[in-house]
């Protein structure tokens, strides 16, 4: 106790809130009640004390809190000590869980796989796979879009990030990833019939597959991201080790498709619910007179589509926030946060702040027009991809992929939502409409 007092020189109180039930704290509400956070913020304000996933935690919300966690106060935090044990075990020593020099070196070695030249090489593969799925969707006619988007983004990720070829067992790999993802939010009990045990087996199978692909790239490098990772060298001329390569490739595959799936699905839903926005996005595509394969230049001109995607990011951010471990105690907004706690910065609260985004629940891409630029009023108010020095490394990859897919959807296809489905959103394992967004889909005449 004396220790706690001496590390709290300003004698500030802990944030308001409660630690909930013994042992479980408020973990169940956090995981399964989509309205939990918003209710807590309304009652207690943006900085809230709780107990989730086995640890005391402060949930920090709003642009000021985002700025502190993502940029100005970073020295107080560790990523490795922040993420729950399930993430640490399943995702291994990958970028998500690294700190300091180890993180700096690995991030630098990974970045060439996401530079403009690399993206230029990815464009055609993304486009070809998209066309294949569009044909398949026309034949199907009716389907649940979340699962379909997931297969498409997984094929793109496994071809570009791991060099899988058509005909490889992508469906099996995708199933393994679903098992891996379910394990992240399960109880960490490693028994073969438990969700977590299955997730660890799935991780081992995926790592074996990735190791074979790495060996192939070492013999025969190509232009996919895995080849670029294999060839990348640090300032000393050293490459990533096999263990590092495997962990980073697994993370990129994981981070690179579930999130994009979620945003694409929300885009498809938002178009069907906002016909005037859909018409305007379609008109922009028509005005570009695109014939034949897409180019980076044509994609750059899709400025209204960019606004639409930002509005989807604002209202349906796939990732609800990020965990950090407190390695140095700190004071924020009149509260003291002790060492050893967990911090969860929340993404949706800033996106819903009426002082930044008037009528925040309205789907209105014009808020991101150059004239209104509502997100520019306050730094760290649009953080669907994180922010600061550790902003999402896959940002440009995801934007390119989403623009290719949505450009084709807008120009050549139409869809309507099927009746009798729930459009309520579930948060885990990935943000999505409960019934997966069931649609009727056809080619425009
Ligand atoms: C719509 C798509 C995506 C969304 C919404 C998204 C969101 C995010 C967010 C919020 C963070 C920061 C988390 C935090 O601060 O704790 C992040 C980090 C990261 N993302 Fe993404 N992401 C997307 C796509 C991708 C893709 C396509 C890749 C890779 C191919 C990727 C790889 C990563 C990695 C490796 C990090 C960790 C960066 C670091 O710690 O230095 N993401 N992403």
XYZ file of C-alpha atoms and ligand atoms in Angstrom:
488
model
C 0.000 0.000 0.000
C 2.851 2.391 0.966
C 4.250 1.698 -2.470
C 0.963 2.620 -4.151
C 0.813 5.918 -2.241
C 4.430 6.879 -3.029
C 3.849 6.164 -6.737
C 0.830 8.487 -6.648
C 2.547 11.765 -5.708
C -0.462 13.923 -6.592
C -2.681 11.741 -4.455
C -5.311 11.470 -7.135
C -8.235 9.054 -6.992
C -8.653 6.004 -9.196
C -11.075 6.515 -12.098
C -14.781 5.983 -11.348
C -16.296 2.562 -11.975
C -16.300 -0.825 -10.360
C -14.299 -4.023 -10.496
C -17.494 -6.100 -10.866
C -17.781 -9.679 -9.614
C -14.923 -11.545 -7.900
C -12.623 -13.336 -10.429
C -14.591 -12.631 -13.634
C -14.963 -8.899 -12.979
C -16.942 -7.455 -15.893
C -15.466 -9.725 -18.564
C -18.779 -11.195 -19.704
C -20.476 -7.816 -20.173
C -17.363 -6.560 -21.991
C -17.322 -9.490 -24.414
C -20.993 -10.095 -25.049
C -22.984 -6.912 -24.383
C -22.592 -4.473 -27.314
C -24.140 -1.603 -25.282
C -21.904 -2.100 -22.229
C -19.215 0.490 -22.971
C -21.598 3.215 -24.161
C -23.694 2.816 -20.976
C -20.609 3.011 -18.772
C -19.382 6.148 -20.539
C -22.789 7.783 -20.151
C -22.830 7.000 -16.448
C -19.190 7.513 -15.471
C -17.526 9.564 -18.197
C -14.810 8.602 -20.674
C -12.214 7.255 -18.200
C -13.578 4.196 -16.415
C -12.191 1.649 -13.979
C -13.133 -1.990 -14.442
C -11.776 -5.542 -14.164
C -11.711 -7.656 -17.327
C -9.806 -10.668 -18.608
C -8.306 -11.259 -15.184
C -6.841 -7.786 -14.516
C -7.747 -4.329 -13.283
C -8.223 -2.147 -16.320
C -8.855 1.460 -17.209
C -10.910 2.037 -20.327
C -9.838 5.330 -21.912
C -12.155 6.928 -24.439
C -12.291 10.034 -26.622
C -9.763 11.869 -28.810
C -7.686 13.228 -25.895
C -7.308 9.751 -24.422
C -6.478 8.346 -27.859
C -3.779 10.954 -28.311
C -2.266 10.113 -24.926
C -2.270 6.324 -25.433
C -1.272 6.348 -29.100
C 1.237 9.157 -29.091
C 2.201 11.471 -26.245
C 2.092 9.015 -23.312
C 3.549 5.950 -25.010
C 6.423 5.588 -22.546
C 3.934 4.501 -19.882
C 2.783 1.505 -21.914
C 3.859 -1.917 -23.078
C 2.067 -3.767 -25.843
C 3.539 -7.106 -24.851
C 2.238 -6.772 -21.303
C -1.103 -5.379 -22.383
C -2.698 -7.982 -24.592
C -4.428 -10.866 -22.801
C -2.537 -14.150 -22.420
C -4.599 -15.735 -25.224
C -3.252 -13.180 -27.726
C 0.318 -13.599 -26.461
C 0.200 -17.395 -26.767
C -1.626 -17.587 -30.070
C 0.079 -14.736 -31.932
C 3.543 -15.336 -30.476
C 6.340 -12.768 -30.709
C 4.780 -10.777 -33.504
C 4.624 -7.021 -34.089
C 1.385 -6.702 -32.149
C 3.085 -7.848 -28.965
C 6.540 -6.378 -29.302
C 7.989 -3.289 -27.656
C 11.003 -1.017 -27.882
C 13.949 -1.911 -30.079
C 12.582 -5.347 -30.990
C 9.399 -3.742 -32.320
C 11.261 -0.949 -34.132
C 13.516 -3.414 -35.945
C 10.707 -5.786 -36.908
C 8.369 -3.012 -38.085
C 11.138 -1.593 -40.269
C 11.807 -5.018 -41.764
C 8.112 -5.545 -42.488
C 7.430 -2.131 -44.051
C 8.852 -2.854 -47.554
C 5.994 -5.338 -48.029
C 3.565 -2.390 -47.762
C 5.356 0.297 -49.792
C 3.831 1.732 -52.963
C 5.884 -0.456 -55.318
C 4.823 -3.596 -53.468
C 1.192 -2.472 -53.584
C 1.442 -1.879 -57.324
C 2.422 -5.531 -57.677
C -0.482 -6.664 -55.500
C -3.144 -4.804 -57.500
C -3.599 -7.310 -60.279
C -3.869 -10.335 -57.951
C -6.428 -8.500 -55.817
C -8.389 -7.645 -58.949
C -8.312 -11.177 -60.406
C -9.500 -12.762 -57.182
C -12.239 -10.138 -56.838
C -13.515 -10.893 -60.356
C -13.645 -14.609 -59.560
C -15.743 -13.997 -56.465
C -18.075 -11.562 -58.251
C -18.857 -14.247 -60.837
C -19.427 -16.767 -58.077
C -21.776 -14.374 -56.253
C -23.864 -13.805 -59.396
C -24.297 -17.566 -59.769
C -25.229 -17.932 -56.107
C -27.749 -15.064 -56.277
C -28.455 -15.093 -52.533
C -25.897 -15.459 -49.761
C -24.653 -14.156 -46.412
C -22.021 -11.601 -47.333
C -19.806 -11.673 -44.250
C -18.711 -15.279 -44.899
C -18.234 -14.621 -48.617
C -16.174 -11.483 -47.951
C -14.130 -13.454 -45.480
C -13.279 -16.101 -48.061
C -12.351 -13.430 -50.609
C -10.156 -11.405 -48.241
C -8.571 -14.590 -46.945
C -7.696 -15.717 -50.475
C -6.217 -12.287 -51.191
C -4.236 -12.328 -47.954
C -2.989 -15.884 -48.387
C -1.957 -15.331 -52.008
C -0.251 -11.985 -51.417
C 1.050 -12.390 -47.914
C 1.920 -16.058 -48.066
C 2.248 -16.836 -51.758
C -0.504 -19.486 -51.761
C -1.540 -20.509 -55.238
C -5.067 -21.158 -56.510
C -5.759 -24.798 -55.761
C -3.851 -24.716 -52.470
C -6.097 -25.750 -49.660
C -7.283 -22.224 -48.892
C -10.603 -23.426 -47.456
C -8.742 -25.545 -44.879
C -6.439 -22.653 -43.976
C -9.417 -20.334 -43.615
C -11.104 -22.829 -41.256
C -7.917 -22.995 -39.197
C -7.933 -19.222 -38.940
C -11.522 -19.193 -37.733
C -10.502 -21.610 -34.952
C -7.463 -19.504 -34.123
C -9.584 -16.327 -33.919
C -12.181 -17.920 -31.625
C -9.381 -18.843 -29.230
C -8.366 -15.206 -28.748
C -11.466 -14.420 -26.689
C -11.875 -17.823 -25.014
C -10.869 -19.065 -21.559
C -7.150 -19.985 -21.726
C -7.590 -23.681 -20.946
C -5.423 -25.832 -23.183
C -7.519 -28.984 -23.494
C -8.017 -30.541 -26.936
C -11.826 -30.247 -26.858
C -11.851 -26.632 -25.559
C -11.955 -23.605 -27.885
C -8.523 -22.489 -26.710
C -6.937 -25.922 -27.176
C -8.343 -26.068 -30.704
C -6.983 -22.580 -31.394
C -3.461 -23.615 -30.343
C -3.620 -26.710 -32.613
C -4.852 -24.504 -35.464
C -1.956 -22.086 -34.849
C 0.560 -24.973 -34.989
C -0.898 -26.253 -38.273
C -0.816 -22.763 -39.762
C 2.789 -22.215 -38.650
C 3.799 -25.498 -40.313
C 2.177 -24.360 -43.545
C 3.888 -20.950 -43.307
C 7.291 -22.560 -42.676
C 7.038 -24.539 -45.913
C 6.080 -21.346 -47.786
C 9.077 -19.510 -46.249
C 11.475 -22.251 -47.372
C 10.063 -21.943 -50.892
C 10.493 -18.134 -50.860
C 14.075 -18.479 -49.618
C 14.839 -20.675 -52.663
C 12.703 -18.761 -55.125
C 11.721 -15.228 -54.060
C 8.780 -13.623 -55.872
C 6.896 -10.328 -55.453
C 4.498 -11.396 -52.682
C 4.762 -9.947 -49.183
C 6.321 -13.105 -47.766
C 9.161 -12.900 -50.309
C 9.725 -9.256 -49.338
C 9.799 -10.237 -45.658
C 12.280 -13.032 -46.386
C 14.563 -10.686 -48.349
C 14.293 -7.694 -45.998
C 17.508 -6.715 -44.129
C 18.087 -4.439 -41.114
C 20.855 -1.815 -40.735
C 23.333 -4.587 -39.825
C 22.387 -6.610 -42.896
C 20.559 -9.215 -40.797
C 17.304 -10.842 -41.881
C 14.331 -11.860 -39.738
C 14.946 -15.287 -38.186
C 12.696 -18.247 -39.104
C 10.816 -17.858 -35.792
C 10.313 -14.138 -36.403
C 9.245 -14.684 -40.009
C 6.678 -17.294 -39.029
C 5.215 -15.159 -36.224
C 5.021 -12.012 -38.368
C 3.489 -13.838 -41.351
C 0.848 -15.422 -39.106
C 0.031 -12.013 -37.608
C -0.237 -10.328 -41.007
C -2.596 -13.034 -42.235
C -4.703 -12.725 -39.110
C -4.742 -8.904 -38.949
C -5.075 -8.622 -42.707
C -8.370 -10.314 -43.458
C -10.836 -10.384 -40.547
C -10.772 -6.596 -40.240
C -11.149 -5.936 -43.959
C -14.016 -8.452 -44.102
C -15.843 -6.542 -41.412
C -15.447 -3.170 -43.131
C -16.454 -4.504 -46.543
C -19.591 -6.070 -45.085
C -20.515 -2.803 -43.374
C -19.930 -0.974 -46.672
C -22.359 -3.324 -48.480
C -24.959 -2.826 -45.768
C -24.540 0.957 -45.686
C -25.037 1.253 -49.444
C -28.295 -0.694 -49.305
C -29.499 1.468 -46.414
C -28.469 4.803 -47.966
C -29.534 4.815 -51.626
C -28.616 8.482 -52.200
C -25.011 7.799 -51.085
C -24.940 4.664 -53.230
C -26.126 6.677 -56.269
C -23.421 9.297 -55.725
C -20.689 6.692 -55.288
C -21.900 4.962 -58.465
C -21.896 8.311 -60.343
C -18.277 8.928 -59.338
C -17.278 5.535 -60.731
C -19.137 6.254 -63.988
C -17.414 9.631 -64.318
C -14.013 7.958 -64.213
C -14.695 6.072 -67.471
C -12.755 3.032 -66.323
C -12.203 0.450 -69.011
C -10.129 -2.664 -68.483
C -7.983 -3.332 -65.441
C -7.811 -0.793 -62.627
C -4.713 1.332 -62.118
C -3.349 3.040 -59.007
C -4.001 6.384 -60.738
C -7.680 5.604 -61.320
C -8.011 4.432 -57.730
C -6.480 7.668 -56.481
C -9.245 9.613 -58.190
C -12.011 7.818 -56.232
C -12.249 10.582 -53.649
C -15.945 10.209 -52.848
C -15.476 6.472 -52.378
C -12.692 7.343 -49.946
C -15.132 9.519 -47.980
C -17.659 6.673 -47.939
C -15.039 4.260 -46.618
C -14.067 6.749 -43.904
C -17.703 6.996 -42.866
C -17.883 3.188 -42.709
C -14.688 3.208 -40.614
C -16.221 5.815 -38.300
C -19.546 4.070 -37.734
C -18.411 0.449 -37.961
C -14.781 0.362 -36.834
C -13.879 -3.359 -37.010
C -11.471 -3.163 -34.056
C -13.004 -1.777 -30.843
C -9.686 -0.628 -29.350
C -6.277 -1.748 -28.221
C -4.755 -3.113 -25.026
C -1.650 -1.844 -23.274
C 0.055 -2.817 -20.009
C 0.910 0.069 -17.663
C 4.666 -0.136 -17.040
C 4.953 3.363 -15.518
C 2.077 4.753 -13.437
C 0.477 7.927 -14.761
C -2.132 10.601 -14.090
C -4.758 11.443 -16.665
C -7.733 13.823 -16.422
C -7.497 14.024 -12.639
C -7.183 10.261 -12.072
C -4.270 8.055 -11.133
C -3.593 4.793 -12.985
C -1.262 2.380 -11.138
C 1.511 0.283 -12.636
C 0.452 -3.268 -13.550
C -3.026 -2.256 -14.706
C -4.231 -2.831 -18.217
C -5.342 0.043 -20.453
C -7.929 -0.368 -23.168
C -8.225 2.651 -25.427
C -11.614 2.665 -27.094
C -12.122 3.527 -30.753
C -15.922 4.029 -31.108
C -16.329 6.775 -28.457
C -14.333 9.374 -30.428
C -16.199 8.363 -33.586
C -19.529 9.029 -31.863
C -18.639 12.374 -30.266
C -21.288 14.916 -31.374
C -18.859 17.804 -30.759
C -16.717 16.396 -33.582
C -19.302 14.612 -35.707
C -22.716 16.349 -35.490
C -25.619 13.868 -35.657
C -23.105 11.094 -35.103
C -25.424 8.188 -35.878
C -26.239 9.553 -39.364
C -24.385 7.923 -42.279
C -22.997 11.031 -43.983
C -19.796 10.720 -46.053
C -19.903 14.492 -46.722
C -18.425 14.999 -43.259
C -15.107 13.972 -44.778
C -15.359 16.334 -47.774
C -12.524 18.907 -48.015
C -15.037 21.651 -47.053
C -16.278 19.983 -43.874
C -13.320 17.740 -42.898
C -14.877 17.061 -39.489
C -12.129 14.648 -38.480
C -9.525 17.407 -38.903
C -11.063 19.446 -36.046
C -9.378 17.304 -33.465
C -6.379 14.973 -33.816
C -7.035 11.300 -33.066
C -10.778 11.590 -33.676
C -10.796 8.996 -36.497
C -8.757 6.040 -35.312
C -10.257 2.936 -36.927
C -6.694 1.985 -37.920
C -5.114 3.151 -34.659
C -2.764 6.139 -34.807
C 0.658 7.535 -33.937
C 3.899 5.641 -34.490
C 2.165 2.253 -34.275
C -0.652 2.957 -36.694
C -1.812 -0.118 -38.661
C 0.992 -1.270 -41.001
C -1.603 -2.704 -43.382
C -3.507 0.577 -43.830
C -2.553 1.116 -47.491
C -2.985 -2.594 -48.282
C -6.494 -2.592 -46.790
C -7.458 0.649 -48.551
C -6.291 -0.681 -51.902
C -8.127 -3.959 -51.456
C -11.352 -2.311 -50.315
C -11.292 0.232 -53.129
C -10.791 -2.449 -55.778
C -13.636 -4.589 -54.463
C -16.052 -1.697 -53.869
C -15.236 -0.073 -57.227
C -16.278 -3.256 -59.063
C -19.342 -3.674 -56.853
C -20.498 -0.119 -57.546
C -19.881 -0.166 -61.287
C -21.262 -3.537 -62.255
C -23.535 -5.000 -59.565
C -26.534 -4.313 -57.386
C -27.924 -5.971 -54.269
C -30.746 -5.781 -51.753
C -30.959 -6.904 -48.143
C -33.132 -9.979 -47.624
C -36.045 -9.518 -45.190
C -36.322 -11.304 -41.849
C -32.685 -11.007 -40.766
C -31.090 -9.308 -37.782
C -28.884 -6.341 -38.617
C -27.839 -5.958 -34.978
C -24.077 -5.985 -34.674
C -22.049 -8.495 -32.669
C -18.576 -7.438 -31.496
C -16.627 -10.705 -31.321
C -14.743 -12.390 -32.813
C -15.175 -9.690 -35.488
C -17.670 -6.850 -35.730
C -20.455 -7.964 -38.052
C -24.256 -8.056 -38.451
C -25.612 -10.991 -36.426
C -26.955 -12.923 -39.450
C -23.953 -12.162 -41.647
C -25.806 -9.721 -43.970
C -28.033 -11.833 -46.211
C -28.466 -10.321 -49.662
C -29.881 -10.901 -53.137
C -27.157 -10.020 -55.653
C -27.085 -9.543 -59.420
C -25.125 -7.969 -62.249
C -26.381 -4.580 -63.523
C -27.901 -4.834 -67.010
C -10.009 -2.618 -42.462
C -8.843 -3.157 -42.211
C -8.020 -2.934 -40.971
C -8.328 -2.327 -39.784
C -9.634 -1.647 -39.390
C -7.149 -2.393 -38.935
C -7.061 -1.860 -37.658
C -5.892 -1.795 -36.921
C -5.755 -1.120 -35.661
C -6.871 -0.377 -34.924
C -4.475 -1.257 -35.234
C -3.851 -0.656 -33.969
C -4.198 -1.487 -32.754
C -3.693 -0.846 -31.453
O -3.405 0.350 -31.401
O -3.616 -1.588 -30.470
C -3.796 -2.055 -36.226
C -2.480 -2.453 -36.139
C -1.912 -3.363 -36.992
N -2.460 -3.826 -38.174
Fe -4.264 -3.360 -38.945
N -6.169 -3.059 -39.605
C -6.646 -3.405 -40.852
C -5.974 -4.073 -41.844
C -4.723 -4.581 -41.710
C -4.005 -5.317 -42.733
C -4.528 -5.545 -44.154
C -2.828 -5.716 -42.176
C -1.692 -6.515 -42.788
C -1.722 -7.087 -43.953
C -2.777 -5.209 -40.817
C -1.733 -5.402 -39.928
C -1.585 -4.728 -38.733
C -0.405 -4.849 -37.869
C 0.791 -5.747 -38.107
C -0.615 -3.968 -36.788
C 0.351 -3.727 -35.614
C 1.261 -2.553 -35.938
C 2.298 -2.241 -34.858
O 2.069 -2.565 -33.707
O 3.338 -1.652 -35.189
N -3.935 -4.529 -40.576
N -4.673 -2.360 -37.240
